[in-house]
Each structure stands twice: as structure tokens, then as C-alpha cells.
């Protein structure tokens, strides 16, 4: 499948060249499922392979999407989780009554949103609420894991090992080996505030900066087990003048991709070195 690039003005495919594949408003997130791909946009539409298939209820903004075994999960504004199955869009009642929901918040006073979703190798769903931690959703129900005050900006899962979960947080990278208990790592980072994370078989990549408004953003790599970080910026700008944001790092096999501004970079060396893949795009909002 081609690399899929979401932007502030629609989605693009890259495969030995770039072409527009979905004319839209801002693309909030793109996910893949075999040969299919799904996207959600700022106007509330849910797209499959470039065609609108459903629309969110009035007032609900879809922010992230995750297909799983015939069900497509959509994380939305105000901490709402929806499922799309056989063309029916339904708000999930279990998540609507999630434990500790009354403790979720945002620094600016608005209701907390679902910022990212991840599916581990055992098809367990992990739900990142900002600010509300990470909740695990499986056949036992909805279970809070990481502390709410960790301020998680993206949750990701190892592609092959169940329960190996990563949380890019305001206090470094959280790593869990059982899908519940997290240990935080920040050795080697110039600052602890992390926005984006993705893992391949051997390497985890995370973006770090000095805070939500920054002129010192950088990408680092570490072992998937956790531990010290090393900069992964050979071929990238020495510093990004903002955060490399949620959903703007992705991995395909041993290739990593990074989107920032109007440009996407690629690494086929385990993030040791990078090259520019495509530039001149509208502002990149997500890649997959």
C-alpha cells in the first residue's frame, strides 16, 4: 500500500510520486486495515478508501480511527468513543461510563478528547484521553492504566508483542510490558515533553520538546524495551521549530516516516539517517 499522508487540505498518496486521493477539510487521522484505509476529517466525515461512508452525530468531531476485526473504532471530542459496524455508527456505552471520567480535564477548561487509539498484537484496544491517561478496553471492560497526570499525547503498540505499549507523555516515554503498568524513560532527551511515538520490531521512535509551544523539537530513538535515547536527526533539521505532532510518526517494517510542516521524511536505516521524501504539501497532520 502507498504511504498515506493527511494534511490540512485533504489526503495524498505517495508511491514514486505524490497524488491527491481525498479532497477534504483537515484530515485528523488515517489508519489502515489490510488493503483498506480509513480516515476522519474535521467536518465529521468517516472515509473508507477515499469515499465518505458515515458522518458523526452533530457536535462530535472524529479525532482518531482504528479498525479491528470487522469493527472500526472512532475516538472523538469530549471523550466519546464510537464503533462503526455494518454501516451503523454507535456510541460505546461502556466507554461513556468509563472509570474516573469525572477526573478528565484540559488545561484550557474544555472537555477532554480522545486523542489517539492503538491496537496491540492481541487486538486489545488502548484509548488515550487528553487529559485522562490511557484506558485498556478488552473483554473484561474498560480499565484505566497510566496516571491521568502523565498527560499522554499519543499511545502506540508494538507491532508483534501483545501488551507492549508506549505512551508519549509530558514526563517522557511511558513503556508497559503488560498493558497496564508503565515505567517512564527520559535519559538522553533534551526535554521530557513528548508528543508522538511509534515502534518497529526493534526500535521505538519518539518526538520530544521543551513544551506545548516550543522552538526546540527533536526526534529520538531507543530500544523497544525502553532505556536511554539517542538523537535520530541525521538528515533532519537540527531542531524543529515546533512539536513533531501526534500521528506524524509512522513505521512500515524497517522504514520510518516523519511528517512536519509541508514535508515528509523517510528512514530505511532504523532511524539512523533520513532523506526528504516529498515536500510542498499542505500542512501535514498525520501519516500512515
mmCIF file of C-alpha atoms in Angstrom, residues 25-216:
data_model
loop_
_atom_site.group_PDB
_atom_site.id
_atom_site.type_symbol
_atom_site.label_atom_id
_atom_site.label_comp_id
_atom_site.label_asym_id
_atom_site.label_seq_id
_atom_site.Cartn_x
_atom_site.Cartn_y
_atom_site.Cartn_z
ATOM 1 C CA UNK A 25 -11.047 19.631 5.012
ATOM 2 C CA UNK A 26 -8.315 18.850 7.544
ATOM 3 C CA UNK A 27 -7.608 15.113 7.854
ATOM 4 C CA UNK A 28 -7.383 14.340 11.565
ATOM 5 C CA UNK A 29 -6.160 10.754 11.293
ATOM 6 C CA UNK A 30 -5.605 7.869 8.868
ATOM 7 C CA UNK A 31 -5.451 4.151 9.712
ATOM 8 C CA UNK A 32 -5.048 1.025 7.604
ATOM 9 C CA UNK A 33 -6.658 -2.417 7.657
ATOM 10 C CA UNK A 34 -5.107 -4.822 5.168
ATOM 11 C CA UNK A 35 -5.611 -3.219 1.762
ATOM 12 C CA UNK A 36 -8.239 -0.785 3.081
ATOM 13 C CA UNK A 37 -7.609 2.594 4.618
ATOM 14 C CA UNK A 38 -9.787 4.769 6.792
ATOM 15 C CA UNK A 39 -9.709 8.487 7.512
ATOM 16 C CA UNK A 40 -11.596 11.002 9.638
ATOM 17 C CA UNK A 41 -11.796 14.691 8.863
ATOM 18 C CA UNK A 42 -12.594 17.955 10.567
ATOM 19 C CA UNK A 43 -16.081 18.158 9.072
ATOM 20 C CA UNK A 44 -17.149 14.978 10.878
ATOM 21 C CA UNK A 45 -16.920 12.531 7.994
ATOM 22 C CA UNK A 46 -15.557 8.991 8.095
ATOM 23 C CA UNK A 47 -13.929 7.812 4.868
ATOM 24 C CA UNK A 48 -13.053 4.358 3.569
ATOM 25 C CA UNK A 49 -10.573 4.203 0.692
ATOM 26 C CA UNK A 50 -11.278 7.829 -0.127
ATOM 27 C CA UNK A 51 -15.083 7.604 -0.086
ATOM 28 C CA UNK A 52 -17.252 9.056 2.682
ATOM 29 C CA UNK A 53 -19.150 6.205 4.376
ATOM 30 C CA UNK A 54 -20.573 7.815 7.534
ATOM 31 C CA UNK A 55 -20.911 11.095 9.367
ATOM 32 C CA UNK A 56 -20.560 11.724 13.078
ATOM 33 C CA UNK A 57 -23.512 12.974 15.150
ATOM 34 C CA UNK A 58 -23.965 16.724 15.373
ATOM 35 C CA UNK A 59 -21.272 18.267 17.575
ATOM 36 C CA UNK A 60 -18.992 15.202 17.676
ATOM 37 C CA UNK A 61 -15.614 15.694 15.972
ATOM 38 C CA UNK A 62 -13.758 12.492 14.990
ATOM 39 C CA UNK A 63 -10.099 12.761 16.012
ATOM 40 C CA UNK A 64 -8.686 9.249 15.517
ATOM 41 C CA UNK A 65 -9.717 5.938 13.987
ATOM 42 C CA UNK A 66 -8.731 2.275 14.453
ATOM 43 C CA UNK A 67 -10.136 -0.703 12.503
ATOM 44 C CA UNK A 68 -10.233 -4.060 14.322
ATOM 45 C CA UNK A 69 -11.773 -7.365 13.207
ATOM 46 C CA UNK A 70 -14.832 -6.031 11.436
ATOM 47 C CA UNK A 71 -15.330 -3.073 13.767
ATOM 48 C CA UNK A 72 -13.963 0.418 13.208
ATOM 49 C CA UNK A 73 -13.373 2.430 16.384
ATOM 50 C CA UNK A 74 -13.575 6.227 16.256
ATOM 51 C CA UNK A 75 -12.263 8.411 19.073
ATOM 52 C CA UNK A 76 -13.970 11.780 19.248
ATOM 53 C CA UNK A 77 -14.184 15.090 21.007
ATOM 54 C CA UNK A 78 -15.424 15.265 24.593
ATOM 55 C CA UNK A 79 -14.036 11.812 25.359
ATOM 56 C CA UNK A 80 -16.541 9.863 23.241
ATOM 57 C CA UNK A 81 -15.853 6.503 21.609
ATOM 58 C CA UNK A 82 -17.891 5.235 18.666
ATOM 59 C CA UNK A 83 -17.978 1.973 16.726
ATOM 60 C CA UNK A 84 -18.823 1.610 13.047
ATOM 61 C CA UNK A 85 -20.076 -1.877 12.186
ATOM 62 C CA UNK A 86 -22.072 -2.887 9.105
ATOM 63 C CA UNK A 87 -22.659 0.765 8.345
ATOM 64 C CA UNK A 88 -24.053 1.606 11.802
ATOM 65 C CA UNK A 89 -22.334 4.242 13.921
ATOM 66 C CA UNK A 90 -22.984 3.766 17.640
ATOM 67 C CA UNK A 91 -21.560 5.481 20.714
ATOM 68 C CA UNK A 92 -19.966 2.925 23.025
ATOM 69 C CA UNK A 93 -21.950 2.828 26.271
ATOM 70 C CA UNK A 94 -19.201 1.137 28.291
ATOM 71 C CA UNK A 95 -16.693 3.859 27.494
ATOM 72 C CA UNK A 96 -19.330 6.537 28.093
ATOM 73 C CA UNK A 97 -19.299 5.279 31.690
ATOM 74 C CA UNK A 98 -15.550 4.728 31.943
ATOM 75 C CA UNK A 99 -13.988 4.787 35.424
ATOM 76 C CA UNK A 100 -12.612 8.152 36.573
ATOM 77 C CA UNK A 101 -14.287 10.011 33.693
ATOM 78 C CA UNK A 102 -15.190 12.822 36.070
ATOM 79 C CA UNK A 103 -11.452 13.417 36.637
ATOM 80 C CA UNK A 104 -10.611 14.033 32.979
ATOM 81 C CA UNK A 105 -9.820 17.628 32.075
ATOM 82 C CA UNK A 106 -7.944 20.012 29.807
ATOM 83 C CA UNK A 107 -5.749 22.912 30.971
ATOM 84 C CA UNK A 108 -7.923 25.326 28.969
ATOM 85 C CA UNK A 109 -11.165 24.135 30.571
ATOM 86 C CA UNK A 110 -12.795 22.277 27.674
ATOM 87 C CA UNK A 111 -13.896 18.627 27.998
ATOM 88 C CA UNK A 112 -11.119 16.081 27.416
ATOM 89 C CA UNK A 113 -10.917 14.460 23.954
ATOM 90 C CA UNK A 114 -9.837 11.030 22.772
ATOM 91 C CA UNK A 115 -6.513 11.952 21.184
ATOM 92 C CA UNK A 116 -5.245 8.593 19.909
ATOM 93 C CA UNK A 117 -6.065 4.879 19.700
ATOM 94 C CA UNK A 118 -3.816 1.823 19.440
ATOM 95 C CA UNK A 119 -4.413 -1.880 18.904
ATOM 96 C CA UNK A 120 -1.884 -4.388 20.230
ATOM 97 C CA UNK A 121 -0.952 -7.766 18.738
ATOM 98 C CA UNK A 122 -3.757 -9.408 20.747
ATOM 99 C CA UNK A 123 -6.329 -6.922 19.343
ATOM 100 C CA UNK A 124 -6.730 -5.183 22.686
ATOM 101 C CA UNK A 125 -7.710 -1.536 22.250
ATOM 102 C CA UNK A 126 -5.855 1.239 24.090
ATOM 103 C CA UNK A 127 -7.528 4.635 24.314
ATOM 104 C CA UNK A 128 -5.610 7.848 25.021
ATOM 105 C CA UNK A 129 -7.688 10.601 26.584
ATOM 106 C CA UNK A 130 -6.167 14.071 26.781
ATOM 107 C CA UNK A 131 -6.001 14.739 29.660
ATOM 108 C CA UNK A 132 -7.248 11.440 31.077
ATOM 109 C CA UNK A 133 -4.478 8.870 30.729
ATOM 110 C CA UNK A 134 -4.676 5.601 28.778
ATOM 111 C CA UNK A 135 -7.520 3.127 29.170
ATOM 112 C CA UNK A 136 -7.381 -0.530 28.120
ATOM 113 C CA UNK A 137 -10.569 -1.919 26.538
ATOM 114 C CA UNK A 138 -10.892 -5.698 26.210
ATOM 115 C CA UNK A 139 -13.378 -8.449 27.097
ATOM 116 C CA UNK A 140 -13.079 -7.508 30.781
ATOM 117 C CA UNK A 141 -14.268 -3.956 30.145
ATOM 118 C CA UNK A 142 -12.637 -0.528 30.326
ATOM 119 C CA UNK A 143 -9.655 -0.295 32.702
ATOM 120 C CA UNK A 144 -7.579 2.843 33.470
ATOM 121 C CA UNK A 145 -3.823 2.206 33.294
ATOM 122 C CA UNK A 146 -1.396 5.133 33.385
ATOM 123 C CA UNK A 147 -1.837 8.031 35.810
ATOM 124 C CA UNK A 148 -4.002 10.818 34.406
ATOM 125 C CA UNK A 149 -1.355 13.419 35.268
ATOM 126 C CA UNK A 150 1.139 11.742 32.945
ATOM 127 C CA UNK A 151 -0.525 13.943 30.284
ATOM 128 C CA UNK A 152 -0.328 11.436 27.414
ATOM 129 C CA UNK A 153 -0.369 12.784 23.846
ATOM 130 C CA UNK A 154 -0.186 9.512 21.906
ATOM 131 C CA UNK A 155 -0.475 5.807 22.667
ATOM 132 C CA UNK A 156 1.147 3.193 20.411
ATOM 133 C CA UNK A 157 1.618 -0.581 20.456
ATOM 134 C CA UNK A 158 4.455 -2.860 19.414
ATOM 135 C CA UNK A 159 3.524 -4.430 16.051
ATOM 136 C CA UNK A 160 4.023 -8.051 17.218
ATOM 137 C CA UNK A 161 4.191 -8.284 21.023
ATOM 138 C CA UNK A 162 0.926 -8.124 22.923
ATOM 139 C CA UNK A 163 0.865 -5.848 25.941
ATOM 140 C CA UNK A 164 3.963 -3.883 24.884
ATOM 141 C CA UNK A 165 2.523 -0.365 24.899
ATOM 142 C CA UNK A 166 4.066 3.100 24.605
ATOM 143 C CA UNK A 167 2.779 6.439 25.860
ATOM 144 C CA UNK A 168 4.288 9.732 24.670
ATOM 145 C CA UNK A 169 3.720 11.898 27.728
ATOM 146 C CA UNK A 170 4.686 15.226 29.250
ATOM 147 C CA UNK A 171 7.093 13.279 31.511
ATOM 148 C CA UNK A 172 8.987 11.215 28.945
ATOM 149 C CA UNK A 173 8.103 7.945 27.244
ATOM 150 C CA UNK A 174 5.986 5.504 29.215
ATOM 151 C CA UNK A 175 6.609 1.826 28.441
ATOM 152 C CA UNK A 176 4.391 -1.048 29.601
ATOM 153 C CA UNK A 177 5.135 -4.740 29.132
ATOM 154 C CA UNK A 178 1.763 -5.919 30.417
ATOM 155 C CA UNK A 179 -0.618 -3.288 29.043
ATOM 156 C CA UNK A 180 -1.173 -1.795 32.477
ATOM 157 C CA UNK A 181 1.937 -0.784 34.466
ATOM 158 C CA UNK A 182 4.138 1.910 32.927
ATOM 159 C CA UNK A 183 7.765 2.851 33.540
ATOM 160 C CA UNK A 184 8.953 6.241 32.281
ATOM 161 C CA UNK A 185 12.173 6.880 30.351
ATOM 162 C CA UNK A 186 13.751 10.221 29.500
ATOM 163 C CA UNK A 187 17.544 9.668 29.670
ATOM 164 C CA UNK A 188 19.119 11.250 26.607
ATOM 165 C CA UNK A 189 16.198 13.550 25.803
ATOM 166 C CA UNK A 190 16.907 17.287 25.840
ATOM 167 C CA UNK A 191 13.470 17.735 27.478
ATOM 168 C CA UNK A 192 10.762 15.369 28.716
ATOM 169 C CA UNK A 193 7.708 16.656 26.838
ATOM 170 C CA UNK A 194 6.817 14.002 24.225
ATOM 171 C CA UNK A 195 4.135 14.283 21.540
ATOM 172 C CA UNK A 196 4.441 11.374 19.073
ATOM 173 C CA UNK A 197 5.582 7.753 19.297
ATOM 174 C CA UNK A 198 5.817 4.729 17.020
ATOM 175 C CA UNK A 199 7.517 1.327 17.290
ATOM 176 C CA UNK A 200 9.001 -1.131 14.808
ATOM 177 C CA UNK A 201 10.213 -4.613 15.745
ATOM 178 C CA UNK A 202 13.407 -3.351 17.401
ATOM 179 C CA UNK A 203 13.204 0.420 17.692
ATOM 180 C CA UNK A 204 10.851 2.932 19.261
ATOM 181 C CA UNK A 205 10.846 6.484 17.948
ATOM 182 C CA UNK A 206 9.572 9.439 19.966
ATOM 183 C CA UNK A 207 9.382 13.198 19.470
ATOM 184 C CA UNK A 208 10.409 15.433 22.373
ATOM 185 C CA UNK A 209 10.473 19.153 23.015
ATOM 186 C CA UNK A 210 10.550 21.806 25.689
ATOM 187 C CA UNK A 211 6.754 22.054 25.888
ATOM 188 C CA UNK A 212 3.459 22.573 24.047
ATOM 189 C CA UNK A 213 4.784 25.797 22.486
ATOM 190 C CA UNK A 214 8.393 25.245 21.522
ATOM 191 C CA UNK A 215 11.143 26.083 19.073
ATOM 192 C CA UNK A 216 13.201 23.050 20.096
#
